[in-house]
Amino acid sequence: MTSTWFITGTSSGFGLLLTRRLLDRGDRVAATLRRPEVLADLKAEHGDRLWVRALDVTDTEQVNEVVTAAFTELGHIDVVVNNAGYAVFASVEEATDDQIRQVIDTNLLGSIAVIRAALPHLRAQGRGRVLQISTAGGQAAFPNFGYYHAAKWGIEGFCQTAAAEIAPFGIDLTIVEPGAAPTGFGQALATAPVMPEYDAGPAGQVRRAITSGEIPLVNDPDKIAAALVDLVDSGHTPLRLPLGPDCYHEVRNALLARLAEHEAHRDTARATALDRYADLADRLTTHA
């Protein structure tokens, strides 16, 4: 059976690869992007199976209008993919206020707006899936990506809550965490003037490692796009899906380090309970 997908950020990267893959196998795609003319050739090739609209996810009113139009004109949408993204590569002091605002507006507030706009329609259908594109940086953190992490950690927390709330309506949500891949995302990163104070520390070290190619882009973008299609076809609904050995490695190490630090403060956590809840505190902090 053919499916209908709604995808943001389809001008390049995973969004474009996913759109092409779905069209090639006969599915319908509602593709949204800032410059619709980028998809003119695909539109000419696939006709009515490709529905294209201009969309800036930072414009909530436009998000609501475009999402409603897609559901209305296409009749139903099976999968909503939140893929649009923007990042600034700079230390915490180097980034400008406008850059910070753009990162949060696009990756966090824009993603939330798309999900909120789609939910009434998905509830009316009684079914549907949301794929939220995140990154290894949604659970791990690296120098120069502080504001990107702020947005991605935020959207992962939102999505974990939303997934529990919408499950009774037959709507599934998966946070997809791709590792590093040669999609052009790195070249599109916004930057800021380098401060020598930060260039001498971890921020500078990471900047030079990326510039020199020391950090490899180990993942195949086509395989990642294929994995998203396979996930939906399988019917499996994990809350999070790591894609890439680097993502698996970095997230696992981050979680183990957080757990170790968490355990180191167990006695302190237990000691702050009200005296009348001492027994409960012992039960909550004693492992079975």
Tab-separated table of C-alpha atoms in Angstrom:
chain	number	residue	atom	x	y	z
A	1	MET	CA	0.000	0.000	0.000
A	2	THR	CA	1.204	3.509	-0.761
A	3	SER	CA	1.726	5.923	2.100
A	4	THR	CA	1.566	9.705	2.353
A	5	TRP	CA	4.390	11.529	4.096
A	6	PHE	CA	4.682	15.166	5.221
A	7	ILE	CA	8.340	16.255	5.403
A	8	THR	CA	9.911	19.574	6.395
A	9	GLY	CA	13.302	20.738	5.179
A	10	THR	CA	13.283	18.894	1.833
A	11	SER	CA	15.690	21.142	-0.069
A	12	SER	CA	18.759	19.039	0.803
A	13	GLY	CA	20.176	16.376	3.084
A	14	PHE	CA	17.999	13.707	4.652
A	15	GLY	CA	14.810	15.523	3.711
A	16	LEU	CA	15.601	15.478	-0.008
A	17	LEU	CA	16.980	11.933	0.029
A	18	LEU	CA	13.913	10.672	1.854
A	19	THR	CA	11.589	12.486	-0.543
A	20	ARG	CA	13.295	10.947	-3.567
A	21	ARG	CA	13.283	7.459	-2.079
A	22	LEU	CA	9.579	7.615	-1.237
A	23	LEU	CA	8.599	8.950	-4.652
A	24	ASP	CA	10.684	6.314	-6.414
A	25	ARG	CA	8.769	3.553	-4.656
A	26	GLY	CA	5.368	5.088	-5.426
A	27	ASP	CA	4.465	6.910	-2.198
A	28	ARG	CA	3.048	10.433	-1.976
A	29	VAL	CA	5.057	13.218	-0.360
A	30	ALA	CA	3.996	16.604	0.948
A	31	ALA	CA	7.359	18.351	0.729
A	32	THR	CA	7.906	21.685	2.459
A	33	LEU	CA	10.897	23.985	2.209
A	34	ARG	CA	11.764	27.649	2.081
A	35	ARG	CA	12.338	27.687	-1.713
A	36	PRO	CA	9.872	25.404	-3.550
A	37	GLU	CA	11.612	25.953	-6.888
A	38	VAL	CA	14.390	23.629	-5.680
A	39	LEU	CA	12.012	20.699	-6.238
A	40	ALA	CA	10.823	21.772	-9.692
A	41	ASP	CA	12.483	18.822	-11.453
A	42	LEU	CA	11.052	16.296	-9.003
A	43	LYS	CA	7.623	17.871	-9.350
A	44	ALA	CA	7.800	17.607	-13.140
A	45	GLU	CA	8.831	13.959	-12.870
A	46	HIS	CA	6.321	12.781	-10.263
A	47	GLY	CA	3.353	15.085	-10.771
A	48	ASP	CA	0.524	14.834	-8.256
A	49	ARG	CA	2.435	12.423	-6.023
A	50	LEU	CA	4.636	15.350	-4.971
A	51	TRP	CA	2.795	18.157	-3.154
A	52	VAL	CA	5.099	21.131	-2.617
A	53	ARG	CA	4.630	24.222	-0.462
A	54	ALA	CA	6.856	26.994	0.851
A	55	LEU	CA	7.289	26.754	4.610
A	56	ASP	CA	9.375	28.534	7.198
A	57	VAL	CA	8.876	26.501	10.375
A	58	THR	CA	9.685	29.548	12.505
A	59	ASP	CA	6.420	31.121	11.271
A	60	THR	CA	3.778	29.384	13.402
A	61	GLU	CA	0.857	30.841	11.471
A	62	GLN	CA	2.303	29.577	8.215
A	63	VAL	CA	2.967	26.159	9.787
A	64	ASN	CA	-0.692	25.839	10.758
A	65	GLU	CA	-1.860	26.915	7.304
A	66	VAL	CA	0.444	24.587	5.370
A	67	VAL	CA	-0.145	21.544	7.591
A	68	THR	CA	-3.927	22.017	7.375
A	69	ALA	CA	-3.730	22.438	3.597
A	70	ALA	CA	-1.707	19.237	3.253
A	71	PHE	CA	-4.192	17.144	5.234
A	72	THR	CA	-7.145	18.746	3.458
A	73	GLU	CA	-5.843	18.418	-0.093
A	74	LEU	CA	-4.233	14.997	0.287
A	75	GLY	CA	-7.025	13.493	2.383
A	76	HIS	CA	-4.758	11.924	4.969
A	77	ILE	CA	-1.110	11.829	6.035
A	78	ASP	CA	0.463	8.700	7.454
A	79	VAL	CA	3.858	10.018	8.556
A	80	VAL	CA	4.998	13.487	9.629
A	81	VAL	CA	8.765	14.008	9.481
A	82	ASN	CA	10.194	17.000	11.376
A	83	ASN	CA	13.477	17.443	9.534
A	84	ALA	CA	14.064	21.190	9.067
A	85	GLY	CA	17.126	22.353	10.961
A	86	TYR	CA	19.612	25.142	11.528
A	87	ALA	CA	22.796	25.234	13.603
A	88	VAL	CA	25.472	27.685	14.624
A	89	PHE	CA	29.017	26.427	15.197
A	90	ALA	CA	30.401	28.714	17.895
A	91	SER	CA	31.281	28.783	21.574
A	92	VAL	CA	28.782	30.079	24.111
A	93	GLU	CA	30.103	33.661	23.945
A	94	GLU	CA	30.844	33.822	20.225
A	95	ALA	CA	27.330	33.294	18.845
A	96	THR	CA	25.149	36.357	18.264
A	97	ASP	CA	21.698	36.817	19.779
A	98	ASP	CA	20.116	36.482	16.337
A	99	GLN	CA	21.943	33.208	15.669
A	100	ILE	CA	20.887	31.796	19.025
A	101	ARG	CA	17.282	32.783	18.422
A	102	GLN	CA	17.315	31.198	14.947
A	103	VAL	CA	18.617	27.889	16.326
A	104	ILE	CA	15.934	27.734	19.019
A	105	ASP	CA	13.150	28.989	16.747
A	106	THR	CA	13.935	26.437	14.028
A	107	ASN	CA	14.934	23.273	15.868
A	108	LEU	CA	12.827	23.560	19.017
A	109	LEU	CA	9.892	25.923	18.574
A	110	GLY	CA	9.524	25.127	14.859
A	111	SER	CA	9.443	21.390	15.492
A	112	ILE	CA	6.931	21.849	18.295
A	113	ALA	CA	4.758	23.985	15.999
A	114	VAL	CA	4.689	21.303	13.293
A	115	ILE	CA	3.754	18.567	15.769
A	116	ARG	CA	1.046	20.690	17.378
A	117	ALA	CA	-0.381	21.613	13.973
A	118	ALA	CA	-0.486	17.968	12.861
A	119	LEU	CA	-1.942	16.425	16.015
A	120	PRO	CA	-5.602	17.476	15.578
A	121	HIS	CA	-5.593	15.933	12.094
A	122	LEU	CA	-3.813	12.775	13.221
A	123	ARG	CA	-6.254	12.393	16.120
A	124	ALA	CA	-9.175	12.749	13.718
A	125	GLN	CA	-7.659	9.980	11.597
A	126	GLY	CA	-7.154	7.809	14.639
A	127	ARG	CA	-3.656	6.890	13.507
A	128	GLY	CA	-0.348	8.278	12.300
A	129	ARG	CA	3.354	8.549	13.023
A	130	VAL	CA	5.709	11.375	13.822
A	131	LEU	CA	9.435	11.071	13.139
A	132	GLN	CA	11.389	13.800	14.897
A	133	ILE	CA	14.870	14.154	13.435
A	134	SER	CA	17.337	14.821	16.216
A	135	THR	CA	21.004	13.836	16.469
A	136	ALA	CA	23.511	12.194	18.768
A	137	GLY	CA	23.678	15.738	20.130
A	138	GLY	CA	20.195	15.271	21.537
A	139	GLN	CA	21.705	13.211	24.368
A	140	ALA	CA	25.435	13.933	24.170
A	141	ALA	CA	27.180	17.315	24.006
A	142	PHE	CA	30.240	18.727	22.250
A	143	PRO	CA	32.053	22.090	22.308
A	144	ASN	CA	30.796	24.714	19.808
A	145	PHE	CA	27.343	23.161	19.572
A	146	GLY	CA	25.876	24.500	22.820
A	147	TYR	CA	22.863	26.213	21.267
A	148	TYR	CA	22.158	23.325	18.899
A	149	HIS	CA	22.238	21.024	21.929
A	150	ALA	CA	19.908	23.355	23.816
A	151	ALA	CA	17.350	22.973	21.018
A	152	LYS	CA	17.841	19.243	20.432
A	153	TRP	CA	17.850	18.279	24.114
A	154	GLY	CA	14.723	20.423	24.441
A	155	ILE	CA	12.871	18.810	21.533
A	156	GLU	CA	13.784	15.330	22.782
A	157	GLY	CA	12.275	16.132	26.176
A	158	PHE	CA	9.162	17.538	24.528
A	159	CYS	CA	8.827	14.511	22.254
A	160	GLN	CA	9.242	12.026	25.098
A	161	THR	CA	6.343	13.702	26.884
A	162	ALA	CA	4.269	14.012	23.716
A	163	ALA	CA	4.803	10.348	22.808
A	164	ALA	CA	3.170	9.243	26.057
A	165	GLU	CA	0.289	11.684	25.692
A	166	ILE	CA	-0.617	10.859	22.092
A	167	ALA	CA	-0.228	7.084	22.226
A	168	PRO	CA	-3.891	6.555	23.297
A	169	PHE	CA	-4.957	8.237	20.031
A	170	GLY	CA	-3.134	5.679	17.889
A	171	ILE	CA	-0.302	8.111	17.116
A	172	ASP	CA	3.299	6.943	17.467
A	173	LEU	CA	6.379	9.143	17.816
A	174	THR	CA	10.020	8.222	17.301
A	175	ILE	CA	13.041	10.449	17.900
A	176	VAL	CA	15.581	9.651	15.180
A	177	GLU	CA	19.231	10.322	16.030
A	178	PRO	CA	21.470	10.211	12.929
A	179	GLY	CA	25.207	10.312	13.329
A	180	ALA	CA	27.576	12.398	11.232
A	181	ALA	CA	27.031	12.062	7.485
A	182	PRO	CA	28.164	13.984	4.377
A	183	THR	CA	24.865	15.756	3.724
A	184	GLY	CA	26.208	19.298	3.433
A	185	PHE	CA	24.967	20.143	6.928
A	186	GLY	CA	28.487	20.913	8.129
A	187	GLN	CA	29.131	23.347	5.297
A	188	ALA	CA	25.835	25.083	6.042
A	189	LEU	CA	26.674	25.718	9.694
A	190	ALA	CA	26.525	29.361	10.702
A	191	THR	CA	29.687	30.597	12.379
A	192	ALA	CA	30.817	33.630	14.381
A	193	PRO	CA	34.121	35.471	14.883
A	194	VAL	CA	36.468	33.323	16.951
A	195	MET	CA	37.443	34.585	20.376
A	196	PRO	CA	41.088	33.747	21.227
A	197	GLU	CA	40.102	32.946	24.800
A	198	TYR	CA	37.967	30.044	23.565
A	199	ASP	CA	40.201	29.088	20.647
A	200	ALA	CA	42.891	28.060	23.149
A	201	GLY	CA	40.560	25.555	24.854
A	202	PRO	CA	38.162	22.706	23.992
A	203	ALA	CA	36.150	24.852	21.545
A	204	GLY	CA	39.257	25.542	19.489
A	205	GLN	CA	40.382	21.927	19.631
A	206	VAL	CA	37.061	20.699	18.256
A	207	ARG	CA	36.999	23.454	15.622
A	208	ARG	CA	40.412	22.416	14.326
A	209	ALA	CA	39.550	18.711	14.427
A	210	ILE	CA	36.477	19.278	12.277
A	211	THR	CA	38.255	21.639	9.878
A	212	SER	CA	41.125	19.193	9.374
A	213	GLY	CA	38.817	16.256	8.729
A	214	GLU	CA	40.088	14.458	11.827
A	215	ILE	CA	36.471	13.692	12.774
A	216	PRO	CA	35.145	11.441	9.990
A	217	LEU	CA	31.622	11.591	8.560
A	218	VAL	CA	31.176	7.850	8.838
A	219	ASN	CA	27.535	7.386	7.840
A	220	ASP	CA	25.881	6.898	4.452
A	221	PRO	CA	23.026	9.424	4.037
A	222	ASP	CA	21.176	7.089	1.665
A	223	LYS	CA	21.304	4.282	4.227
A	224	ILE	CA	19.921	6.618	6.880
A	225	ALA	CA	17.022	7.609	4.600
A	226	ALA	CA	16.410	3.922	3.873
A	227	ALA	CA	16.419	3.145	7.603
A	228	LEU	CA	13.638	5.688	8.165
A	229	VAL	CA	11.481	4.051	5.500
A	230	ASP	CA	12.271	0.587	6.870
A	231	LEU	CA	11.326	1.721	10.382
A	232	VAL	CA	7.875	2.834	9.259
A	233	ASP	CA	7.369	-0.257	7.105
A	234	SER	CA	8.324	-2.520	10.017
A	235	GLY	CA	5.622	-1.137	12.280
A	236	HIS	CA	8.123	-0.874	15.128
A	237	THR	CA	7.745	2.230	17.279
A	238	PRO	CA	10.848	2.812	19.423
A	239	LEU	CA	10.950	6.090	21.303
A	240	ARG	CA	14.515	6.664	20.100
A	241	LEU	CA	16.410	5.236	17.145
A	242	PRO	CA	20.192	5.769	16.922
A	243	LEU	CA	21.462	5.646	13.338
A	244	GLY	CA	25.213	5.337	12.972
A	245	PRO	CA	28.015	3.716	14.954
A	246	ASP	CA	29.257	7.134	16.056
A	247	CYS	CA	25.824	8.019	17.432
A	248	TYR	CA	25.570	4.696	19.249
A	249	HIS	CA	29.052	5.187	20.744
A	250	GLU	CA	28.680	8.833	21.782
A	251	VAL	CA	25.191	8.456	23.276
A	252	ARG	CA	26.113	5.278	25.149
A	253	ASN	CA	29.195	6.919	26.664
A	254	ALA	CA	27.171	9.996	27.621
A	255	LEU	CA	24.476	7.921	29.303
A	256	LEU	CA	26.993	5.784	31.198
A	257	ALA	CA	28.820	8.889	32.440
A	258	ARG	CA	25.560	10.521	33.530
A	259	LEU	CA	24.465	7.373	35.346
A	260	ALA	CA	27.818	7.075	37.133
A	261	GLU	CA	27.621	10.684	38.295
A	262	HIS	CA	23.971	10.195	39.275
A	263	GLU	CA	24.827	7.160	41.418
A	264	ALA	CA	27.671	9.035	43.116
A	265	HIS	CA	25.112	11.420	44.641
A	266	ARG	CA	22.534	8.864	45.766
A	267	ASP	CA	23.127	9.403	49.486
A	268	THR	CA	22.881	13.175	49.099
A	269	ALA	CA	19.611	12.837	47.197
A	270	ARG	CA	18.161	10.542	49.853
A	271	ALA	CA	19.248	12.834	52.699
A	272	THR	CA	17.120	15.779	51.505
A	273	ALA	CA	13.752	14.029	52.029
A	274	LEU	CA	11.390	15.130	54.797
A	275	ASP	CA	11.914	13.005	57.907
A	276	ARG	CA	8.405	11.535	57.689
A	277	TYR	CA	9.259	10.150	54.254
A	278	ALA	CA	12.501	8.466	55.325
A	279	ASP	CA	11.165	4.971	54.552
A	280	LEU	CA	9.977	6.067	51.115
A	281	ALA	CA	13.339	7.723	50.457
A	282	ASP	CA	15.122	4.469	51.301
A	283	ARG	CA	12.862	2.501	48.951
A	284	LEU	CA	13.275	4.967	46.085
A	285	THR	CA	17.054	5.011	46.313
A	286	THR	CA	17.671	1.328	47.038
A	287	HIS	CA	18.176	-0.823	43.956
A	288	ALA	CA	16.377	-4.156	43.785
